[in-house]
Short mmCIF file of C-alpha atoms and ligand atoms in Angstrom, two decimals:
data_model
loop_
_atom_site.label_atom_id
_atom_site.label_comp_id
_atom_site.label_asym_id
_atom_site.label_seq_id
_atom_site.Cartn_x
_atom_site.Cartn_y
_atom_site.Cartn_z
CA UNK A 381 85.04 -51.88 15.60
CA UNK A 382 84.26 -52.04 19.34
CA UNK A 383 86.75 -54.07 21.39
CA UNK A 384 85.27 -54.12 24.89
CA UNK A 385 81.88 -52.70 25.83
CA UNK A 386 80.43 -52.27 29.31
CA UNK A 387 76.63 -52.44 29.33
CA UNK A 388 75.08 -51.21 32.58
CA UNK A 389 71.61 -52.64 33.11
CA UNK A 390 72.66 -55.36 30.66
CA UNK A 391 70.48 -58.02 32.30
CA UNK A 392 67.32 -56.02 31.58
CA UNK A 393 65.04 -56.16 28.57
CA UNK A 394 66.89 -53.77 26.23
CA UNK A 395 70.33 -54.41 27.73
CA UNK A 396 70.17 -58.16 27.10
CA UNK A 397 69.43 -57.59 23.40
CA UNK A 398 72.29 -55.08 23.21
CA UNK A 399 74.73 -57.54 24.82
CA UNK A 400 73.64 -60.16 22.28
CA UNK A 401 74.11 -57.83 19.32
CA UNK A 402 77.52 -56.60 20.49
CA UNK A 403 78.78 -60.17 20.97
CA UNK A 404 77.52 -61.07 17.48
CA UNK A 405 79.65 -58.19 16.16
CA UNK A 406 82.73 -59.67 17.84
CA UNK A 407 82.96 -57.30 20.84
CA UNK A 408 83.80 -58.44 24.37
CA UNK A 409 80.96 -57.45 26.70
CA UNK A 410 80.84 -56.83 30.43
CA UNK A 411 77.24 -56.77 31.59
CA UNK A 412 76.85 -54.92 34.91
CA UNK A 413 73.57 -55.26 36.77
CA UNK A 414 72.17 -55.50 40.28
CA UNK A 415 69.08 -57.41 39.03
CA UNK A 416 66.71 -54.87 40.56
CA UNK A 417 64.27 -55.10 37.64
CA UNK A 418 66.28 -57.36 35.33
CA UNK A 419 67.37 -60.94 35.77
CA UNK A 420 70.40 -63.14 35.09
CA UNK A 421 67.93 -65.33 33.21
CA UNK A 422 67.85 -62.71 30.41
CA UNK A 423 71.53 -63.28 29.65
CA UNK A 424 71.87 -66.93 30.76
CA UNK A 425 72.18 -67.99 27.09
CA UNK A 426 75.22 -65.71 26.69
CA UNK A 427 77.21 -67.04 29.66
CA UNK A 428 79.12 -69.58 27.56
CA UNK A 429 80.02 -67.07 24.82
CA UNK A 430 83.68 -66.11 24.63
CA UNK A 431 84.11 -62.50 25.71
CA UNK A 432 80.93 -62.30 27.78
CA UNK A 433 81.15 -61.45 31.47
CA UNK A 434 78.27 -60.91 33.88
CA UNK A 435 79.12 -58.78 36.92
CA UNK A 436 76.65 -58.24 39.74
CA UNK A 437 77.13 -54.59 40.63
CA UNK A 438 75.06 -51.73 41.97
CA UNK A 439 75.98 -48.70 39.86
CA UNK A 440 75.23 -46.36 42.75
CA UNK A 441 78.11 -47.93 44.70
CA UNK A 442 81.72 -48.66 43.77
CA UNK A 443 82.26 -49.39 40.06
CA UNK A 444 85.48 -50.85 38.76
CA UNK A 445 86.60 -52.61 35.58
CA UNK A 446 90.21 -53.78 35.46
CA UNK A 447 90.78 -54.02 31.69
CA UNK A 448 90.46 -51.44 28.90
CA UNK A 449 87.00 -50.28 27.81
CA UNK A 450 86.04 -48.70 24.46
CA UNK A 451 82.35 -48.14 25.05
CA UNK A 452 80.10 -47.62 28.07
CA UNK A 453 76.38 -48.02 27.34
CA UNK A 454 74.49 -46.78 30.37
CA UNK A 455 71.07 -48.40 30.57
CA UNK A 456 70.81 -49.15 34.29
CA UNK A 457 67.52 -47.74 35.59
CA UNK A 458 64.06 -48.96 36.43
CA UNK A 459 62.08 -48.17 33.30
CA UNK A 460 58.45 -49.21 33.65
CA UNK A 461 56.02 -47.10 35.69
CA UNK A 462 55.20 -50.08 37.93
CA UNK A 463 58.91 -50.43 38.74
CA UNK A 464 59.86 -46.80 39.25
CA UNK A 465 56.77 -46.01 41.32
CA UNK A 466 57.72 -48.95 43.56
CA UNK A 467 61.39 -47.88 43.60
CA UNK A 468 61.32 -44.06 43.57
CA UNK A 469 64.54 -43.35 45.48
CA UNK A 470 66.46 -46.18 43.76
CA UNK A 471 65.41 -44.72 40.40
CA UNK A 472 66.62 -41.23 41.31
CA UNK A 473 69.85 -42.66 42.73
CA UNK A 474 70.74 -44.67 39.64
CA UNK A 475 69.88 -41.70 37.40
CA UNK A 476 72.14 -39.46 39.50
CA UNK A 477 74.89 -41.42 41.26
CA UNK A 478 74.75 -44.34 38.82
CA UNK A 479 75.17 -42.03 35.84
CA UNK A 480 78.00 -40.21 37.62
CA UNK A 481 79.84 -43.51 38.16
CA UNK A 482 79.25 -44.73 34.61
CA UNK A 483 80.57 -41.40 33.28
CA UNK A 484 83.57 -41.69 35.61
CA UNK A 485 84.32 -45.12 34.18
CA UNK A 486 84.14 -43.79 30.61
CA UNK A 487 86.40 -40.90 31.54
CA UNK A 488 88.99 -43.13 33.21
CA UNK A 489 89.03 -45.52 30.21
CA UNK A 490 88.79 -42.84 27.47
CA UNK A 491 85.71 -44.67 26.24
CA UNK A 492 82.70 -43.51 24.25
CA UNK A 493 79.69 -43.11 26.59
CA UNK A 494 76.05 -43.41 25.55
CA UNK A 495 73.20 -42.57 27.93
CA UNK A 496 69.88 -44.35 27.45
CA UNK A 497 67.55 -41.43 28.08
CA UNK A 498 63.84 -41.48 27.37
CA UNK A 499 60.97 -39.78 25.58
CA UNK A 500 59.64 -39.18 29.12
CA UNK A 501 61.95 -36.14 29.29
CA UNK A 502 59.27 -34.49 27.08
CA UNK A 503 56.67 -35.16 29.82
CA UNK A 504 53.10 -34.50 28.69
CA UNK A 505 54.28 -32.72 25.52
CA UNK A 506 52.87 -29.45 24.26
CA UNK A 507 54.50 -29.99 20.84
CA UNK A 508 53.74 -32.86 18.52
CA UNK A 509 55.62 -34.76 17.21
CA UNK A 510 58.51 -34.33 19.64
CA UNK A 511 61.75 -32.98 18.24
CA UNK A 512 64.99 -33.00 20.17
CA UNK A 513 64.98 -29.21 20.58
CA UNK A 514 61.70 -29.34 22.56
CA UNK A 515 62.41 -28.93 26.30
CA UNK A 516 59.38 -30.79 27.55
CA UNK A 517 56.52 -30.38 29.99
CA UNK A 518 57.36 -32.31 33.15
CA UNK A 519 55.73 -31.98 36.57
CA UNK A 520 58.74 -32.01 38.96
CA UNK A 521 56.66 -33.19 41.93
CA UNK A 522 54.25 -35.55 40.14
CA UNK A 523 54.49 -39.31 40.70
CA UNK A 524 56.37 -39.88 37.41
CA UNK A 525 58.96 -37.22 38.24
CA UNK A 526 61.25 -39.78 39.92
CA UNK A 527 61.92 -41.23 36.48
CA UNK A 528 61.50 -38.17 34.24
CA UNK A 529 63.66 -35.89 36.38
CA UNK A 530 66.28 -38.60 36.99
CA UNK A 531 66.71 -38.88 33.23
CA UNK A 532 66.72 -35.11 32.75
CA UNK A 533 69.42 -34.83 35.43
CA UNK A 534 71.33 -37.70 33.78
CA UNK A 535 71.23 -35.78 30.48
CA UNK A 536 72.57 -32.66 32.23
CA UNK A 537 75.35 -34.69 33.88
CA UNK A 538 76.28 -36.32 30.58
CA UNK A 539 76.44 -32.93 28.89
CA UNK A 540 78.60 -31.51 31.71
CA UNK A 541 81.05 -34.41 31.37
CA UNK A 542 81.29 -33.77 27.64
CA UNK A 543 81.82 -30.02 28.00
CA UNK A 544 83.99 -29.82 31.12
CA UNK A 545 85.64 -33.27 31.37
CA UNK A 546 86.23 -34.04 27.69
CA UNK A 547 84.31 -37.34 27.64
CA UNK A 548 83.00 -38.45 24.24
CA UNK A 549 79.34 -38.69 25.21
CA UNK A 550 76.09 -39.28 23.37
CA UNK A 551 72.45 -39.20 24.48
CA UNK A 552 69.67 -41.27 22.93
CA UNK A 553 66.06 -40.54 23.84
CA UNK A 554 64.35 -43.88 23.51
CA UNK A 555 60.62 -44.06 22.78
CA UNK A 556 58.38 -47.00 23.83
CA UNK A 557 60.13 -50.18 22.81
CA UNK A 558 58.71 -53.67 22.97
CA UNK A 559 59.74 -57.23 22.20
CA UNK A 560 60.77 -60.56 23.69
CA UNK A 561 62.10 -60.57 27.30
CA UNK A 562 59.79 -57.89 28.64
CA UNK A 563 58.37 -59.06 31.95
CA UNK A 564 54.72 -60.15 31.78
CA UNK A 565 54.07 -58.16 34.98
CA UNK A 566 56.12 -55.04 34.24
CA UNK A 567 52.96 -52.98 33.79
CA UNK A 568 53.77 -51.53 30.37
CA UNK A 569 50.86 -51.59 27.92
CA UNK A 570 52.19 -54.12 25.41
CA UNK A 571 53.17 -57.01 27.72
CA UNK A 572 50.02 -56.36 29.77
CA UNK A 573 47.69 -56.51 26.76
CA UNK A 574 49.48 -59.53 25.28
CA UNK A 575 49.30 -61.53 28.51
CA UNK A 576 45.68 -60.57 29.09
CA UNK A 577 44.77 -61.57 25.51
CA UNK A 578 46.65 -64.88 25.71
CA UNK A 579 45.08 -65.73 29.06
CA UNK A 580 41.56 -64.76 27.96
CA UNK A 581 41.33 -61.98 30.54
CA UNK A 582 39.90 -58.47 29.90
CA UNK A 583 42.36 -56.03 28.28
CA UNK A 584 42.62 -53.09 30.70
CA UNK A 585 42.77 -49.86 28.70
CA UNK A 586 43.52 -46.68 30.68
CA UNK A 587 41.03 -43.80 30.35
CA UNK A 588 39.10 -43.90 27.08
CA UNK A 589 42.18 -45.26 25.27
CA UNK A 590 42.36 -42.16 23.06
CA UNK A 591 45.90 -41.29 24.23
CA UNK A 592 48.53 -42.18 21.64
CA UNK A 593 51.81 -44.09 21.72
CA UNK A 594 54.44 -44.82 19.07
CA UNK A 595 55.95 -48.24 19.52
CA UNK A 596 59.30 -49.47 18.26
CA UNK A 597 60.38 -53.10 17.94
CA UNK A 598 63.44 -53.93 20.05
CA UNK A 599 65.70 -54.86 17.10
CA UNK A 600 65.21 -51.38 15.61
CA UNK A 601 65.86 -49.61 18.93
CA UNK A 602 69.03 -51.64 19.50
CA UNK A 603 70.26 -50.80 15.98
CA UNK A 604 69.67 -47.09 16.72
CA UNK A 605 71.52 -47.20 20.04
CA UNK A 606 74.46 -49.01 18.45
CA UNK A 607 74.53 -46.52 15.55
CA UNK A 608 74.91 -43.80 18.21
CA UNK A 609 77.60 -45.85 19.96
CA UNK A 610 79.61 -45.97 16.74
CA UNK A 611 79.35 -42.21 16.15
CA UNK A 612 80.88 -39.22 17.95
CA UNK A 613 77.59 -37.32 17.91
CA UNK A 614 76.50 -35.72 21.21
CA UNK A 615 72.79 -35.75 20.51
CA UNK A 616 70.31 -35.91 22.08
CA UNK A 617 68.74 -37.97 19.34
CA UNK A 618 65.31 -39.60 19.29
CA UNK A 619 65.21 -43.35 18.69
CA UNK A 620 61.67 -44.57 18.09
CA UNK A 621 59.11 -45.48 15.50
CA UNK A 622 56.91 -42.60 14.33
CA UNK A 623 54.00 -44.99 13.57
CA UNK A 624 51.51 -43.58 16.09
CA UNK A 625 48.36 -45.30 17.35
CA UNK A 626 45.85 -44.86 20.13
CA UNK A 627 46.14 -47.16 23.14
CA UNK A 628 42.70 -48.54 22.31
CA UNK A 629 43.81 -49.39 18.74
CA UNK A 630 46.89 -51.04 20.20
CA UNK A 631 44.76 -53.21 22.49
CA UNK A 632 42.43 -54.22 19.67
CA UNK A 633 45.35 -54.98 17.32
CA UNK A 634 46.99 -57.19 19.94
CA UNK A 635 43.73 -58.97 20.69
CA UNK A 636 43.22 -59.67 16.96
CA UNK A 637 46.80 -60.87 16.38
CA UNK A 638 46.54 -63.14 19.43
CA UNK A 639 43.21 -64.48 18.10
CA UNK A 640 41.69 -63.76 21.49
CA UNK A 641 38.11 -62.98 22.42
CA UNK A 642 38.96 -61.02 25.58
CA UNK A 643 36.73 -58.01 26.24
CA UNK A 644 38.15 -54.49 26.65
CA UNK A 645 37.80 -53.02 30.15
CA UNK A 646 38.36 -49.28 30.67
CA UNK A 647 40.23 -48.45 33.89
CA UNK A 648 41.37 -45.24 35.58
CA UNK A 649 44.11 -43.33 33.79
CA UNK A 650 47.30 -42.82 35.88
CA UNK A 651 48.29 -39.30 36.97
CA UNK A 652 50.35 -37.31 34.42
CA UNK A 653 49.92 -40.03 31.77
CA UNK A 654 51.04 -38.32 28.51
CA UNK A 655 48.24 -37.61 26.02
CA UNK A 656 50.41 -38.04 22.93
CA UNK A 657 53.80 -39.50 21.99
CA UNK A 658 55.49 -39.53 18.60
CA UNK A 659 59.15 -39.05 17.81
CA UNK A 660 60.42 -36.84 15.05
CA UNK A 661 63.20 -39.11 13.74
CA UNK A 662 64.71 -36.79 11.09
CA UNK A 663 67.85 -36.24 13.18
CA UNK A 664 68.49 -39.99 13.64
CA UNK A 665 68.03 -40.49 9.90
CA UNK A 666 70.28 -37.60 8.85
CA UNK A 667 73.00 -38.00 11.48
CA UNK A 668 73.11 -41.77 12.02
CA UNK A 669 71.51 -43.10 8.82
CA UNK A 670 69.05 -44.95 11.08
CA UNK A 671 65.38 -45.58 10.59
CA UNK A 672 63.06 -48.23 12.03
CA UNK A 673 62.30 -51.10 9.65
CA UNK A 674 59.95 -53.47 11.53
CA UNK A 675 56.25 -52.65 11.07
CA UNK A 676 54.21 -52.84 14.25
CA UNK A 677 52.08 -55.76 13.09
CA UNK A 678 55.19 -57.85 12.43
CA UNK A 679 56.89 -56.83 15.68
CA UNK A 680 53.76 -57.51 17.72
CA UNK A 681 53.34 -60.91 16.07
CA UNK A 682 56.92 -61.89 17.05
CA UNK A 683 56.37 -60.60 20.58
CA UNK A 684 53.06 -62.45 21.01
CA UNK A 685 54.74 -65.69 19.85
CA UNK A 686 57.48 -65.20 22.42
CA UNK A 687 55.03 -64.47 25.25
CA UNK A 688 52.92 -67.51 24.33
CA UNK A 689 56.00 -69.71 24.82
CA UNK A 690 57.07 -67.82 27.95
CA UNK A 691 53.66 -68.14 29.61
CA UNK A 692 53.70 -71.89 28.89
CA UNK A 693 57.10 -72.18 30.59
CA UNK A 694 55.96 -70.13 33.58
CA UNK A 695 52.73 -72.11 33.90
CA UNK A 696 54.72 -75.36 33.81
CA UNK A 697 56.97 -73.94 36.57
CA UNK A 698 53.88 -72.98 38.58
CA UNK A 699 54.90 -69.29 38.40
CA UNK A 700 51.53 -68.20 37.00
CA UNK A 701 48.04 -69.61 36.97
CA UNK A 702 46.34 -69.72 33.59
P1 NAD B 980 64.73 -52.97 32.48
O1 NAD B 980 64.13 -52.67 33.80
O2 NAD B 980 64.38 -54.26 31.84
O3 NAD B 980 66.31 -52.87 32.54
C1 NAD B 980 66.99 -52.01 33.40
C2 NAD B 980 68.13 -52.77 34.06
O4 NAD B 980 68.86 -51.89 34.93
C3 NAD B 980 67.66 -53.94 34.91
O5 NAD B 980 68.32 -55.13 34.54
C4 NAD B 980 67.99 -53.52 36.34
O6 NAD B 980 68.24 -54.60 37.20
C5 NAD B 980 69.21 -52.62 36.11
N1 NAD B 980 69.46 -51.69 37.19
C6 NAD B 980 68.59 -50.83 37.79
N2 NAD B 980 69.20 -50.15 38.78
C7 NAD B 980 70.51 -50.56 38.80
C8 NAD B 980 71.64 -50.22 39.58
N3 NAD B 980 71.56 -49.32 40.57
N4 NAD B 980 72.80 -50.84 39.33
C9 NAD B 980 72.89 -51.77 38.32
N5 NAD B 980 71.86 -52.13 37.55
C10 NAD B 980 70.67 -51.53 37.78
O7 NAD B 980 64.34 -51.75 31.52
P2 NAD B 980 64.55 -51.57 29.95
O8 NAD B 980 63.22 -51.41 29.34
O9 NAD B 980 65.47 -52.58 29.42
O10 NAD B 980 65.25 -50.14 29.92
C11 NAD B 980 66.66 -50.01 29.81
C12 NAD B 980 67.03 -48.54 29.72
O11 NAD B 980 66.43 -47.95 28.57
C13 NAD B 980 66.57 -47.73 30.93
O12 NAD B 980 67.57 -46.79 31.25
C14 NAD B 980 65.34 -47.03 30.42
O13 NAD B 980 65.13 -45.81 31.09
C15 NAD B 980 65.67 -46.82 28.96
N6 NAD B 980 64.44 -46.73 28.16
C16 NAD B 980 63.72 -47.84 27.86
C17 NAD B 980 62.55 -47.71 27.13
C18 NAD B 980 61.72 -48.92 26.75
O14 NAD B 980 60.67 -48.73 26.12
N7 NAD B 980 62.10 -50.13 27.08
C19 NAD B 980 62.11 -46.46 26.72
C20 NAD B 980 62.86 -45.35 27.08
C21 NAD B 980 64.04 -45.49 27.78
#
């Protein structure tokens, strides 16, 4: 049973779902965020809940929590390519200094620490599917390196704190996750395709769309992260859904589920875009008893429904033009 959890990046997409789930389990939650890519709006519905506290805080600066802490979940980081390419130094700083401060907090409080790492540590992988013992294929000076290398450094820092500072740490490598509360403009394939389909605009598929992705519904990812939080396992452990599809299939599936007639438009593929992505999830299953349960069609349907409502709200507010 978790008493008090600190969730860094808690006002982001994944963090807000984690805060919700922890509160539902009876934990007190301190959500720390500087709203760089997240928003207080994502946790506004939690503000009245007993035990929930929202603290505006930049993790790269001074971090302090006055009461006891049992768990530090470190999610603070820009996560979508649009965000980290716009915020390269901020991304490296939160992966380095931010992780150092979050680890320091866990050490001071004798708390379990879980780092939200990423499948991007595998880079453009030369092994498929990706197992945790694969070291990856990352270009250290490519445009995506600000994110990939920040997370690789954060993994090294987390491991050093476990080995030399005695902190009970764990690392989860999260694969592409989707669901309600993603930003329509965050540039990731799923919100982009959904918004384009709902607005009757062309679905912009990068390259020939033959590159693959494995997509995991947010409820499953959150369950995996919390399984790791409740364990003493160091990891790293992959959390993702091994159901793999091409980006073109993903676009067509979304268009069909949204009952849209948008055309597909092929656009230039970004530099160092990985050709394939699929987690090997045997370790998560054996060590944590976790496996994803939401099939992609069901998860996409729920996400499309949420975006349809969200776009209506934004259109009514004049935030977007339909
Ligand atoms: P997000 O951008 O929605 O959330 C990240 C949050 O971190 C935001 O609320 C942002 O304001 C906050 N943040 C950034 N810098 C900060 C700083 N210096 N101090 C305090 N807060 C800061 O992204 P997300 O998709 O929810 O991702 C959350 C975490 O999970 C990230 O660490 C990301 O790398 C990891 N991850 C996510 C995915 C995915 O598919 N969503 C996949 C792999 C890894």
